[in-house]
mmCIF file of C-alpha atoms in Angstrom:
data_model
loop_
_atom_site.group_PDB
_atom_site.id
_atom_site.type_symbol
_atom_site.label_atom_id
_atom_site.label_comp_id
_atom_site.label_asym_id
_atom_site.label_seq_id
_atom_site.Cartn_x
_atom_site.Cartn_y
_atom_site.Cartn_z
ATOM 1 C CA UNK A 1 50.213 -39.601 33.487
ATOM 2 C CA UNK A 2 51.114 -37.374 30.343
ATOM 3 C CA UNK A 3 47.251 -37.806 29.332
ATOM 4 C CA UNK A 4 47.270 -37.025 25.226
ATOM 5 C CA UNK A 5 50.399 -35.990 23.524
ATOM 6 C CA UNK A 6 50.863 -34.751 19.745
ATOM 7 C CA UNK A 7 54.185 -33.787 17.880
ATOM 8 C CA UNK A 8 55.057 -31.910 16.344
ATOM 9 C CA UNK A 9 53.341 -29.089 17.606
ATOM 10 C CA UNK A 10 54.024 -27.293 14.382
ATOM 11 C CA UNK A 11 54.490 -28.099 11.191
ATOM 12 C CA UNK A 12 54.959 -25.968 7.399
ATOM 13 C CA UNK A 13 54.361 -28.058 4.746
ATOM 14 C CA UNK A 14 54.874 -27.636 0.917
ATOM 15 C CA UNK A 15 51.757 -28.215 -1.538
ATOM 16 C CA UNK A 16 51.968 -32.212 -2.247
ATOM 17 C CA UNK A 17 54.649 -33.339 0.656
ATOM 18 C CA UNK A 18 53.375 -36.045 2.612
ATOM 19 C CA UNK A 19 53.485 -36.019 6.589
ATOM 20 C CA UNK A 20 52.350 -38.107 10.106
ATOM 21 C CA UNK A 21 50.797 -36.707 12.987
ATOM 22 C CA UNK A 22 51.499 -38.773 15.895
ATOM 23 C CA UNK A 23 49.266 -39.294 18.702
ATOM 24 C CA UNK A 24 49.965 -41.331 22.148
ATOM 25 C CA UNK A 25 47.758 -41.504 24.837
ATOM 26 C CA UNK A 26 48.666 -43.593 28.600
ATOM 27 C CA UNK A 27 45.101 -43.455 29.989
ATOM 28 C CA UNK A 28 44.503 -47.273 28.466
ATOM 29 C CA UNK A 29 41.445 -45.904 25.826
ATOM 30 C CA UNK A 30 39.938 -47.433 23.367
ATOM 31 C CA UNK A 31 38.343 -44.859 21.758
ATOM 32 C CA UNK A 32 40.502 -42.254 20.067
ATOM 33 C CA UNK A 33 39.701 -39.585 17.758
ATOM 34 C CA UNK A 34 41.483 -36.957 15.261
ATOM 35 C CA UNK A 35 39.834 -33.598 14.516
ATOM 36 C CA UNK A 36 40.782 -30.770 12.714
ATOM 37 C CA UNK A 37 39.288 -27.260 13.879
ATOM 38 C CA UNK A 38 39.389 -24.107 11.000
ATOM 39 C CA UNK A 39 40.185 -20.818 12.662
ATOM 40 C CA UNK A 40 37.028 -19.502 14.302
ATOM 41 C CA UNK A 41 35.025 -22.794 13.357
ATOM 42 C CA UNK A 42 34.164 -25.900 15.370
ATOM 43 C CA UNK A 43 36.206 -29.356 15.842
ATOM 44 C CA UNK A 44 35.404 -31.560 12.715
ATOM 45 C CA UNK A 45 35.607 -35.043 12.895
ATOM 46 C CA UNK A 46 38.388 -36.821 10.446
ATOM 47 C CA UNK A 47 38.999 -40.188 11.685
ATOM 48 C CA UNK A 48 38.156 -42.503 14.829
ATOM 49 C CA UNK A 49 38.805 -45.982 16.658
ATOM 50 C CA UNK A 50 37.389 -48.291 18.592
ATOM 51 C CA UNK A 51 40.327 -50.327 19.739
ATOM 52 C CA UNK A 52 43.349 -51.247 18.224
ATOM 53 C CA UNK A 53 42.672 -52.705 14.474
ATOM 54 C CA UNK A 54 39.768 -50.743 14.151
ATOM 55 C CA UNK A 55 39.453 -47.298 12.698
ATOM 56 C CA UNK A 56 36.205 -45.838 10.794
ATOM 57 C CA UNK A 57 35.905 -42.390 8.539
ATOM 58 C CA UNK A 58 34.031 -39.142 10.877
ATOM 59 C CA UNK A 59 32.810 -36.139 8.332
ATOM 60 C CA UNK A 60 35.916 -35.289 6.640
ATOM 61 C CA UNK A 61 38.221 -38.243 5.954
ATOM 62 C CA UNK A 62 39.624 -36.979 2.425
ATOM 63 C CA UNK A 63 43.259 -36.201 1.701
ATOM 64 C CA UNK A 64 43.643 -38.362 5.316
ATOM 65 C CA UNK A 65 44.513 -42.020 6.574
ATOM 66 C CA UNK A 66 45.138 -43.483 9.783
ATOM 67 C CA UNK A 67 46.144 -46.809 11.461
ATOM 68 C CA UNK A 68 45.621 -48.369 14.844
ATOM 69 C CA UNK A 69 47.976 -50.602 15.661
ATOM 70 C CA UNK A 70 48.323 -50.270 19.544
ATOM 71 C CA UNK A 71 45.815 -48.699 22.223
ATOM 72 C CA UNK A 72 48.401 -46.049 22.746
ATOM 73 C CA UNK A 73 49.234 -44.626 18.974
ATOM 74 C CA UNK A 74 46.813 -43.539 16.497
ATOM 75 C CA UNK A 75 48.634 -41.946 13.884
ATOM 76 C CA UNK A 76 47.071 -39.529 11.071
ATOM 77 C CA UNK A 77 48.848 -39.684 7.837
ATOM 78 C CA UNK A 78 48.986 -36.925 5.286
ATOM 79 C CA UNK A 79 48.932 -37.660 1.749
ATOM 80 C CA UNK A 80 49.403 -34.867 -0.864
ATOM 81 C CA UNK A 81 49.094 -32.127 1.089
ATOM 82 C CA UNK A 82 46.865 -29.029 0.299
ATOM 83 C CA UNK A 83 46.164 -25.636 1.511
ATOM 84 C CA UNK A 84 42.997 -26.907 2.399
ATOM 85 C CA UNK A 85 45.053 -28.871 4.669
ATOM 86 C CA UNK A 86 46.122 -25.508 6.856
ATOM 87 C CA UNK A 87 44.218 -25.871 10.442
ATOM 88 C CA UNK A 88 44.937 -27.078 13.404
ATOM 89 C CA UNK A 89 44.180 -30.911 14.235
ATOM 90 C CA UNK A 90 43.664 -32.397 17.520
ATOM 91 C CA UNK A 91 43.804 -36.069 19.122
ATOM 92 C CA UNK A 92 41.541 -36.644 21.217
ATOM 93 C CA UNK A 93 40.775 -39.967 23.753
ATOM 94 C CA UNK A 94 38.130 -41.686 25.752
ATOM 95 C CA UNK A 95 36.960 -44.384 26.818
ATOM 96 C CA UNK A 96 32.918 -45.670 27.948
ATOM 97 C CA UNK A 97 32.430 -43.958 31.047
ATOM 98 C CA UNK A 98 34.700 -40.933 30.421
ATOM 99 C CA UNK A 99 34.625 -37.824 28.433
ATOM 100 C CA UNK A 100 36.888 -36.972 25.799
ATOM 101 C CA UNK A 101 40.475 -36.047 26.457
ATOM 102 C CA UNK A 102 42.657 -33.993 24.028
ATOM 103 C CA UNK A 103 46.602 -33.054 22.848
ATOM 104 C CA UNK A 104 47.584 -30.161 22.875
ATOM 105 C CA UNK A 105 47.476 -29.804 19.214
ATOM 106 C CA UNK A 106 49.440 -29.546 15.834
ATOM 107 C CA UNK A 107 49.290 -26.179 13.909
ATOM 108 C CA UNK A 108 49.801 -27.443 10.135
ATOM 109 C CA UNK A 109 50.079 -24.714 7.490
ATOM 110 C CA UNK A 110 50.696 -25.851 3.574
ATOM 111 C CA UNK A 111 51.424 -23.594 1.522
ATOM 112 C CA UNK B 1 20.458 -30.335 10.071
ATOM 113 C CA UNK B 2 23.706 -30.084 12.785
ATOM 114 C CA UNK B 3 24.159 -32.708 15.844
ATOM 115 C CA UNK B 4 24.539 -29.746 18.107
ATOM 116 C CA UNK B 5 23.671 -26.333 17.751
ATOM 117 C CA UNK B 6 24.893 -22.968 19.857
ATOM 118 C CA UNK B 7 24.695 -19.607 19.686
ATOM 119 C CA UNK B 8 27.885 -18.372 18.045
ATOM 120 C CA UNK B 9 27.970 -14.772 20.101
ATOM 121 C CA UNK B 10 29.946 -13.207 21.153
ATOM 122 C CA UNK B 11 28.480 -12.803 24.765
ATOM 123 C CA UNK B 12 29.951 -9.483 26.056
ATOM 124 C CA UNK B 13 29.242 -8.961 29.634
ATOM 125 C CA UNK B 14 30.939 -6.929 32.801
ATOM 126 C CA UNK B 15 32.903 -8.296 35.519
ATOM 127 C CA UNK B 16 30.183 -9.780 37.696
ATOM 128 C CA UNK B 17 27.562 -10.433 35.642
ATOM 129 C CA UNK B 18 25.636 -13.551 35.215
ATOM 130 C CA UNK B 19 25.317 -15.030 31.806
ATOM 131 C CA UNK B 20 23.654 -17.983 30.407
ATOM 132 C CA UNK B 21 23.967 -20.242 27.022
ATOM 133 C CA UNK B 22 21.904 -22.299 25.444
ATOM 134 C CA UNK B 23 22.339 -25.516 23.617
ATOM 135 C CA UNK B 24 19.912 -28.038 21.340
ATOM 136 C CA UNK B 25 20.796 -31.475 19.999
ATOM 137 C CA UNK B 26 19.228 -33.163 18.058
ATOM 138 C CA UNK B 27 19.578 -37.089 19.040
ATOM 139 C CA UNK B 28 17.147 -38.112 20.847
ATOM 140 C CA UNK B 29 19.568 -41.441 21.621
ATOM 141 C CA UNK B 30 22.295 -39.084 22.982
ATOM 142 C CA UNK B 31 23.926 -40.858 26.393
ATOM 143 C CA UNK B 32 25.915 -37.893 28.010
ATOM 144 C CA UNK B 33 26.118 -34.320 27.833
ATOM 145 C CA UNK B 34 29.316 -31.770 28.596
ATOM 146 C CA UNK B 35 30.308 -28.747 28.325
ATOM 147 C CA UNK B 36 34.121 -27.853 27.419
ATOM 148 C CA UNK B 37 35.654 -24.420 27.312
ATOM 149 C CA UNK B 38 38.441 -23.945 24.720
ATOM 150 C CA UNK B 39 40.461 -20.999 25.440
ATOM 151 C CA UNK B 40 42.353 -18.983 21.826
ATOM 152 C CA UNK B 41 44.512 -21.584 20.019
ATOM 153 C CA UNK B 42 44.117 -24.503 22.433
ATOM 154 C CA UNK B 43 42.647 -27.664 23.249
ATOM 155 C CA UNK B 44 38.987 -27.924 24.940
ATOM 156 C CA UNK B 45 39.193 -28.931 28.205
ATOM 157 C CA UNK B 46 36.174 -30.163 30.447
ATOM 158 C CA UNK B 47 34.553 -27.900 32.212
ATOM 159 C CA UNK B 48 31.749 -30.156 33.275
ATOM 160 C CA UNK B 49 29.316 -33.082 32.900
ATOM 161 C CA UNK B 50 25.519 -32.459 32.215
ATOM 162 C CA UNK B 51 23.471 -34.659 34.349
ATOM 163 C CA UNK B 52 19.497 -34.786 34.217
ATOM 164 C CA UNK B 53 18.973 -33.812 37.909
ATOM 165 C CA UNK B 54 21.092 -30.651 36.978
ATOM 166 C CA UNK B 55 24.055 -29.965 38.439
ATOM 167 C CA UNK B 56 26.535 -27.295 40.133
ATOM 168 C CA UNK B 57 30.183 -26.640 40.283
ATOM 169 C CA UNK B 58 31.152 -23.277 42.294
ATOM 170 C CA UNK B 59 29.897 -20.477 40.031
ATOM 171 C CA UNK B 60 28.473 -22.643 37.075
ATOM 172 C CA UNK B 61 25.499 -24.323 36.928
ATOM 173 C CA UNK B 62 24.732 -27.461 34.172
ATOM 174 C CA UNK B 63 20.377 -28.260 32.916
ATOM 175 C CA UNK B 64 19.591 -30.846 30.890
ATOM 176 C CA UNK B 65 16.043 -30.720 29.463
ATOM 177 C CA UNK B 66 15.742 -34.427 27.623
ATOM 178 C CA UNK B 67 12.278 -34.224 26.506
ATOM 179 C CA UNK B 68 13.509 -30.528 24.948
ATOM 180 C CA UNK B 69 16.806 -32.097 23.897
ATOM 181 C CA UNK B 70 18.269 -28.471 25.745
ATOM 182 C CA UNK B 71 21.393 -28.453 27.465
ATOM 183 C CA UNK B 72 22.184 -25.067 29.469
ATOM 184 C CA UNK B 73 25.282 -23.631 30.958
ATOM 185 C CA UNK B 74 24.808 -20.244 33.805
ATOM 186 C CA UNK B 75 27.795 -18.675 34.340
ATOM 187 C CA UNK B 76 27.490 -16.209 37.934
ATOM 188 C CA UNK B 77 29.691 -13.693 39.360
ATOM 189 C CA UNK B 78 31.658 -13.503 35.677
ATOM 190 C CA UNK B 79 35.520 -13.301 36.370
ATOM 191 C CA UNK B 80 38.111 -12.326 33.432
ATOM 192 C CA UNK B 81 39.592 -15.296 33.340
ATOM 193 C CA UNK B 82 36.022 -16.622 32.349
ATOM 194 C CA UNK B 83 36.604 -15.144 28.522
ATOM 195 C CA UNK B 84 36.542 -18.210 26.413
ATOM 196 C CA UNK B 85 34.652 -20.079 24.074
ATOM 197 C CA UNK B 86 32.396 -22.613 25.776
ATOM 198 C CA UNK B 87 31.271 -25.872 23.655
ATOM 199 C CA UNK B 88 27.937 -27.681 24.007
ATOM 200 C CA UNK B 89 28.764 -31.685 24.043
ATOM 201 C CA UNK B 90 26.698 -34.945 23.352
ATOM 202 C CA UNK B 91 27.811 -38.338 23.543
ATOM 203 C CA UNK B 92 25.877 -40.566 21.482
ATOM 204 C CA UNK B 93 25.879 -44.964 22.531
ATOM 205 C CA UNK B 94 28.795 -45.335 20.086
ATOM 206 C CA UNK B 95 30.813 -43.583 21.963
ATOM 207 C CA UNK B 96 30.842 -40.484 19.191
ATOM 208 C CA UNK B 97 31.167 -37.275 20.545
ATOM 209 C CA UNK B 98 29.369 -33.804 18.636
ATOM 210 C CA UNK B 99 30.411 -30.641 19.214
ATOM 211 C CA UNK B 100 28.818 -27.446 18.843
ATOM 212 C CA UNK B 101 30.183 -24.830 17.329
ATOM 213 C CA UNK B 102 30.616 -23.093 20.670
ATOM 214 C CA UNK B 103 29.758 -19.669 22.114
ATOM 215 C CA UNK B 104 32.781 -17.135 22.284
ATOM 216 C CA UNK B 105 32.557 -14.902 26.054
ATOM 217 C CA UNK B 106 34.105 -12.367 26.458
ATOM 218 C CA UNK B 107 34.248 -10.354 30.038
ATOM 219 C CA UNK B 108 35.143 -7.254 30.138
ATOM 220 C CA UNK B 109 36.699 -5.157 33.425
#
């Protein structure tokens, strides 16, 4: 099993270009996550799902969207980036009886 | 008021030592406990479960104190390869997950 996998791993974007972070997982979750996590500060919540067709805003939705239209992909979409935008975002799965499960990561910079 | 709340740190300690951190939450609700460690620029990983009875793997030790809404991570015999930042967990019935901030360790030779 490849567990959680992101791409791109890194990304440069320009002020107001638009962008997708994918996210696959093979474990059979429902639950997935997306987080983004400032340098030297803690994972923040952006968007989560419950199964495929559901999705639901965590603490910082803003300037983000996402769909969930298998189990396997939850993609985060990018509109308009910002510099605010620069951190590094992680997927994340579970499922009931597990803990959470994470990518690797995607380093996003906008400048 | 935060979910989960850690002592930031850093934790510097020699090779050896024993070391301890501390965690509070603040659902009462919360299902499951864990702590992750999340080595410079990449993912947390598990390092392990919190269960109520308290529990050991090799050189670290889990507590859970649900009446103090505590969770507590003991670290023995510190190793280099310890150095890390370690993040306090709860799992709440919706299957939402809150992290602390974590506590950075560093261990030095």
């Amino acid at each position: 099993n490849a567990g959680v996998t992101q791409t791109p791993k890194f990304r440069i974007l320009k002020i107001g270009q638009s962008m997708t972070l994918q996210c696959t997982q093979d474990m059979n979750h429902n639950y997935m996550y997306w987080y983004r996590q400032d340098p030297g500060m803690g994972l923040k919540l952006i968007y989560y799902s419950v199964g495929a067709g559901i999705t639901d805003k965590g603490e910082v939705p803003n300037g983000y969207n996402v769909s969930r239209s298998t189990t396997e992909d939850f993609p985060l979409r990018l509109e308009l980036a910002a510099p605010s935008q620069t951190s590094v975002y992680f997927c994340a799965s579970s499922d009931t009886q597990t803990e959470q499960y994470f990518g690797p990561g995607t380093r996003l910079t906008v400048t | 008021r935060k979910e989960v709340e850690q002592d930031p740190g850093p934790f510097n300690v020699p090779e050896g030592a024993t070391v301890a951190f501390n965690c509070t939450y603040s659902n009462s609700a919360s299902q499951s406990f864990f702590w992750y460690r999340q080595d410079c620029r990449k993912e947390p990983k598990l390092l392990m479960s919190v269960y109520s009875s308290g529990n050991e793997d090799g050189r670290f030790t889990a507590q859970l104190n649900r009446a103090s809404q505590y969770i507590s991570l003991l670290i023995r015999d510190s190793k280099l390869s310890d150095s890390a930042t370690y993040l306090c967990v709860v799992k709440d019935n919706f299957n939402k997950f809150y992290f602390g901030s974590g506590t950075k360790l560093n261990v030095k030779p």
